[in-house]
């Protein structure tokens, strides 16, 4: 090939390269949408057949979800529910991107909630509401972060499986929250085991013209900031390197011990923060043995969003509408309210099937980072070479 011919071809090749990159990016977006939406659609279809088998009308159920979750002013109730869910999703994403299974979310959420519901009435009585709210938020985050130290240190120093230790700490946290509500934080004016009710004028203010408290705005801003930190800063890059391979991270100078402790503290602190926002924005008090299990419900959507805080927002919105409208819709359709968890379970099931098929057909990227996927399959490996 002559030099002149090469010179003629170079501009053409340069023009084709961006086109190929653009096509690849477009295909990646389509694959991502398919992998994120398909499990949800399949779960809803199968849930409809289950309702038919149980003698209930799926059309009536889904119409009820629309009516009670969106129409009229009900969309505001769904957005109120989104506030703690988005913050919990961000907290889980922080841990999962670092290849850490923080499954202690139920205990962390309730401990953050009990800080607000138990200490809040005393603080609001002696200081301005803004100062009391700030102290409660900081206290909840610190309590959540400190609560994660045991599983974090055991993981960092001795390699202890954090799935077990975080679950154990969650059970203990739930028990401590209940003991506090029945003991020192109990409202003496009522026989019910609950904390004192925080007055309405001390709760988080509403967004003007709505019934949505400002905790929703805080949650959305938090997700945007988390997306920026995880994708546009050196700290986010170090997290991804650590999540992909802790050994490689040590070779490039990342202190794995402190990274484990820091990620656990951030994740647990955010989840506890969600509990305090939920109490100060919506519930105003807390009863013993109350546990909404937000973390269990939101877990599949975190993975459907591929651990992206921004991508998690629409998926969390979908669940918030389903949960808000589905409670009354299930009752009207003659179903138990727990049927919503069946739908969540079906989403998780079809997400797993899509993950398997996607790996076989190379359909886009996995829901899990490589490091987290290796951690997940390691207990099922028969030998050290990774064969199943």
XYZ file of C-alpha atoms in Angstrom:
388
model
C 0.000 0.000 0.000
C 1.426 3.355 -1.018
C 1.871 6.284 1.316
C -0.664 8.273 -0.695
C -3.235 5.518 -0.325
C -2.660 5.368 3.432
C -3.070 9.124 3.632
C -6.392 8.846 1.799
C -7.616 6.107 4.121
C -6.638 7.736 7.419
C -9.321 10.441 7.452
C -11.915 7.812 6.547
C -10.788 5.576 9.399
C -10.878 8.520 11.778
C -14.460 9.243 10.738
C -15.511 5.606 11.218
C -14.060 5.334 14.745
C -16.485 7.755 16.417
C -19.376 6.086 14.576
C -18.347 2.676 15.923
C -17.976 4.123 19.375
C -21.385 5.744 19.095
C -22.981 2.481 17.950
C -21.309 0.586 20.768
C -22.515 3.131 23.283
C -26.036 2.988 21.866
C -26.064 -0.805 22.035
C -24.780 -0.660 25.599
C -27.646 1.672 26.557
C -30.220 -0.597 24.878
C -28.756 -3.678 26.551
C -28.798 -1.884 29.884
C -32.450 -0.926 29.487
C -33.381 -4.471 28.479
C -31.596 -5.952 31.462
C -33.110 -3.410 33.848
C -36.710 -3.423 32.615
C -37.212 -7.001 31.394
C -37.071 -8.634 34.874
C -39.670 -6.141 36.148
C -42.036 -6.782 33.230
C -41.698 -10.556 33.533
C -42.308 -10.354 37.290
C -45.506 -8.338 36.783
C -46.772 -10.778 34.127
C -46.127 -13.829 36.311
C -47.649 -12.029 39.312
C -50.772 -11.499 37.210
C -51.023 -15.232 36.487
C -50.559 -16.001 40.185
C -53.405 -13.617 41.023
C -55.620 -15.361 38.473
C -54.755 -18.731 40.018
C -55.731 -17.326 43.440
C -59.082 -16.126 42.114
C -58.211 -12.421 42.118
C -58.295 -9.979 39.238
C -54.850 -8.716 38.169
C -56.470 -5.859 36.253
C -58.234 -4.690 39.411
C -54.975 -4.930 41.346
C -52.882 -2.960 38.858
C -55.653 -0.410 38.417
C -55.692 -0.015 42.194
C -51.921 0.493 42.232
C -52.332 3.288 39.689
C -55.264 4.842 41.554
C -53.808 4.769 45.067
C -50.178 5.264 44.069
C -50.388 8.021 41.457
C -53.778 9.528 40.687
C -55.146 12.514 42.551
C -52.700 13.566 45.229
C -51.486 10.046 45.928
C -48.299 10.621 43.924
C -47.157 12.802 46.804
C -47.415 9.862 49.208
C -45.260 7.852 46.818
C -42.622 10.591 46.742
C -42.639 10.749 50.550
C -41.919 7.025 50.636
C -39.119 7.531 48.115
C -37.099 9.692 50.534
C -35.822 6.902 52.840
C -35.735 4.362 49.997
C -33.386 6.441 47.828
C -31.040 7.090 50.758
C -30.974 3.389 51.649
C -30.278 2.553 48.005
C -27.314 4.952 47.979
C -26.026 3.423 51.216
C -26.207 -0.087 49.773
C -24.524 1.024 46.545
C -21.579 2.490 48.467
C -20.952 -0.861 50.179
C -21.631 -3.066 47.163
C -19.321 -1.105 44.853
C -16.561 -1.813 47.346
C -17.319 -5.554 47.236
C -18.833 -5.491 50.719
C -22.130 -7.182 51.554
C -23.689 -4.908 54.129
C -26.837 -6.859 54.998
C -27.334 -5.204 58.373
C -29.607 -2.527 56.901
C -32.687 -3.356 58.983
C -30.901 -2.837 62.285
C -29.062 0.257 61.024
C -32.308 1.824 59.793
C -34.137 1.202 63.088
C -31.234 2.514 65.180
C -31.243 5.732 63.147
C -35.011 5.952 63.508
C -34.902 5.440 67.266
C -32.323 8.223 67.633
C -34.864 10.588 66.046
C -37.961 9.252 67.779
C -36.364 8.724 71.197
C -34.080 11.746 71.562
C -36.072 14.083 69.315
C -38.894 15.019 71.725
C -36.394 16.090 74.415
C -34.238 18.093 72.003
C -37.158 19.884 70.348
C -38.388 20.964 73.793
C -35.178 22.836 74.689
C -33.723 24.191 71.438
C -34.720 25.532 68.032
C -36.132 22.961 65.628
C -33.378 23.442 63.020
C -30.637 22.838 65.583
C -32.383 19.806 67.067
C -32.913 18.379 63.573
C -29.235 18.865 62.722
C -28.115 17.176 65.947
C -30.490 14.260 65.306
C -29.200 13.771 61.767
C -25.554 13.847 62.858
C -26.311 11.553 65.804
C -28.131 9.029 63.607
C -25.279 8.952 61.085
C -22.703 8.468 63.854
C -24.726 5.699 65.499
C -25.074 3.889 62.165
C -21.374 4.297 61.388
C -20.253 3.084 64.827
C -22.659 0.124 64.626
C -20.837 -1.090 61.510
C -17.385 -1.104 63.128
C -17.535 -4.682 64.405
C -18.302 -6.364 61.057
C -15.960 -3.914 59.293
C -12.990 -4.576 61.585
C -13.591 -8.330 61.545
C -13.683 -8.228 57.745
C -10.639 -5.983 57.385
C -8.396 -7.666 59.979
C -9.430 -11.323 59.835
C -11.340 -11.727 56.566
C -14.512 -12.738 58.417
C -17.541 -13.108 56.148
C -19.377 -9.793 56.503
C -22.674 -11.346 55.381
C -22.868 -13.269 58.660
C -21.503 -10.571 60.955
C -23.632 -7.750 59.488
C -26.758 -9.934 59.750
C -25.954 -10.769 63.379
C -25.410 -7.091 64.156
C -28.715 -6.306 62.460
C -30.603 -8.690 64.745
C -28.896 -7.131 67.769
C -29.674 -3.623 66.490
C -33.358 -4.450 66.020
C -33.475 -5.836 69.555
C -31.761 -2.782 71.054
C -34.144 -0.435 69.227
C -37.129 -2.330 70.658
C -35.636 -2.325 74.163
C -35.084 1.441 74.003
C -38.673 2.038 72.867
C -40.069 -0.159 75.626
C -37.665 1.283 78.214
C -36.035 4.730 78.439
C -37.676 6.164 75.300
C -41.224 4.965 76.069
C -43.940 7.602 76.240
C -45.343 7.335 79.819
C -48.662 8.881 78.754
C -49.719 5.856 76.726
C -49.849 2.130 77.530
C -48.600 1.368 74.014
C -44.862 0.592 73.732
C -44.022 3.660 71.659
C -42.035 6.872 71.838
C -43.573 10.292 72.404
C -45.101 11.960 69.360
C -43.068 14.834 67.943
C -45.323 17.877 67.315
C -46.150 18.595 63.684
C -44.523 22.033 63.772
C -41.202 20.404 64.747
C -41.133 17.939 61.870
C -39.378 18.496 58.541
C -41.114 21.278 56.565
C -43.082 20.575 53.427
C -42.019 21.635 49.959
C -44.213 24.708 49.306
C -47.547 23.795 47.739
C -47.201 20.068 48.444
C -47.472 17.499 51.232
C -43.948 16.260 50.502
C -41.341 16.965 53.177
C -37.899 18.295 52.300
C -36.369 14.904 53.029
C -37.280 13.994 49.451
C -35.095 16.816 48.106
C -32.283 15.787 50.453
C -32.494 12.216 49.127
C -32.353 13.277 45.465
C -29.439 15.668 46.080
C -27.649 12.917 47.993
C -28.061 10.524 45.050
C -26.693 13.147 42.619
C -23.704 13.874 44.851
C -23.051 10.151 45.283
C -23.165 9.657 41.500
C -20.615 12.446 41.045
C -18.301 11.138 43.761
C -18.455 7.559 42.501
C -17.880 8.400 38.819
C -15.960 11.680 38.710
C -13.539 11.679 41.648
C -10.360 9.855 42.594
C -12.126 8.424 45.644
C -14.727 6.800 43.386
C -11.954 5.387 41.219
C -10.196 3.957 44.272
C -13.478 2.391 45.363
C -13.923 0.705 42.001
C -10.329 -0.536 41.986
C -10.787 -1.893 45.506
C -14.119 -3.472 44.564
C -12.640 -5.113 41.463
C -9.603 -6.518 43.263
C -8.505 -5.773 46.837
C -5.107 -7.308 46.071
C -4.584 -4.987 43.100
C -5.760 -2.088 45.255
C -3.035 -2.834 47.822
C -0.406 -2.866 45.065
C -1.382 0.665 44.000
C -1.197 1.960 47.557
C -4.813 1.760 48.712
C -5.116 0.898 52.405
C -7.629 -1.943 52.239
C -8.223 -2.000 56.007
C -9.285 1.617 56.156
C -11.213 1.304 52.906
C -13.348 -1.511 54.372
C -13.992 0.435 57.572
C -14.742 3.666 55.691
C -17.149 2.080 53.194
C -18.977 0.196 55.935
C -19.258 3.387 58.007
C -20.553 5.427 55.045
C -23.056 2.749 54.051
C -24.378 2.175 57.570
C -24.411 5.878 58.389
C -26.500 6.666 55.305
C -29.002 3.911 56.093
C -29.344 5.164 59.681
C -29.781 8.684 58.276
C -32.707 7.344 56.207
C -34.345 6.111 59.407
C -34.074 9.507 61.087
C -35.459 11.313 58.017
C -38.384 8.886 57.872
C -39.328 9.609 61.497
C -38.893 13.395 61.266
C -40.591 13.603 57.873
C -43.433 11.125 58.067
C -44.066 9.062 61.200
C -43.259 11.458 64.097
C -42.985 8.527 66.538
C -41.926 4.880 66.613
C -43.563 1.774 68.027
C -41.813 -1.357 69.257
C -41.558 -4.284 66.839
C -42.078 -1.948 63.892
C -39.783 -2.724 60.965
C -40.682 -1.750 57.380
C -37.878 -3.921 55.911
C -37.070 -1.257 53.354
C -33.649 -2.745 52.646
C -35.074 -6.144 51.700
C -37.531 -4.557 49.274
C -35.076 -2.177 47.648
C -32.201 -4.651 47.201
C -33.213 -5.986 43.708
C -33.641 -2.462 42.365
C -30.133 -1.519 43.483
C -28.735 -4.280 41.306
C -31.126 -3.525 38.429
C -29.632 -0.018 38.492
C -26.168 -1.614 38.226
C -25.077 0.132 41.395
C -25.653 3.588 39.919
C -27.290 6.073 42.339
C -28.926 8.046 39.518
C -30.217 4.951 37.731
C -31.664 3.749 41.031
C -33.988 6.767 41.333
C -36.596 5.726 38.684
C -36.499 2.122 39.872
C -37.028 3.192 43.477
C -39.879 5.425 42.264
C -41.489 2.375 40.658
C -41.319 0.444 43.912
C -42.590 3.430 45.917
C -45.673 3.627 43.685
C -46.144 -0.137 43.885
C -45.842 -0.125 47.678
C -48.015 2.967 48.200
C -50.826 1.905 45.897
C -50.351 -1.829 46.278
C -51.323 -1.943 49.952
C -54.922 -0.849 49.346
C -55.026 -2.479 45.921
C -54.107 -5.854 47.403
C -56.813 -5.570 50.035
C -59.441 -4.670 47.428
C -58.319 -7.534 45.198
C -58.641 -9.969 48.115
C -54.889 -10.467 48.436
C -52.627 -10.314 51.457
C -50.436 -7.209 51.639
C -47.406 -9.504 51.672
C -48.153 -10.229 48.014
C -46.025 -7.142 47.254
C -43.019 -9.036 48.570
C -43.906 -11.863 46.172
C -43.593 -9.377 43.312
C -40.234 -8.196 44.660
C -39.118 -11.824 44.936
C -40.172 -12.468 41.339
C -38.145 -9.453 40.198
C -35.119 -10.877 42.005
C -35.741 -14.295 40.411
C -36.004 -12.940 36.869
C -33.020 -10.678 37.476
C -30.997 -13.794 38.320
C -32.236 -15.571 35.177
C -31.445 -12.501 33.056
C -27.987 -12.397 34.633
C -27.398 -16.028 33.645
C -28.721 -15.599 30.099
C -26.854 -12.306 29.750
C -23.583 -13.955 30.723
C -24.171 -16.746 28.211
C -25.092 -14.383 25.382
C -22.858 -11.493 26.453
C -25.898 -9.270 26.725
C -24.425 -6.085 28.109
C -22.727 -5.832 31.464
C -23.440 -7.794 34.602
C -25.575 -6.402 37.410
C -22.637 -7.041 39.715
C -19.073 -5.732 39.581
C -16.530 -8.463 38.885
C -15.211 -8.507 42.431
C -18.645 -8.689 44.020
C -19.660 -11.470 41.643
C -16.603 -13.510 42.627
C -17.467 -13.032 46.302
C -21.034 -14.171 45.663
C -20.146 -17.375 43.845
C -17.163 -18.320 46.026
C -19.248 -20.250 48.634
C -20.645 -22.425 45.828
C -17.293 -23.239 44.267
C -16.131 -26.836 44.532
C -12.469 -26.146 44.081
C -10.117 -23.228 44.067
C -10.190 -22.892 40.273
C -13.716 -21.539 40.243
C -15.527 -24.531 38.738
C -19.081 -25.021 39.967
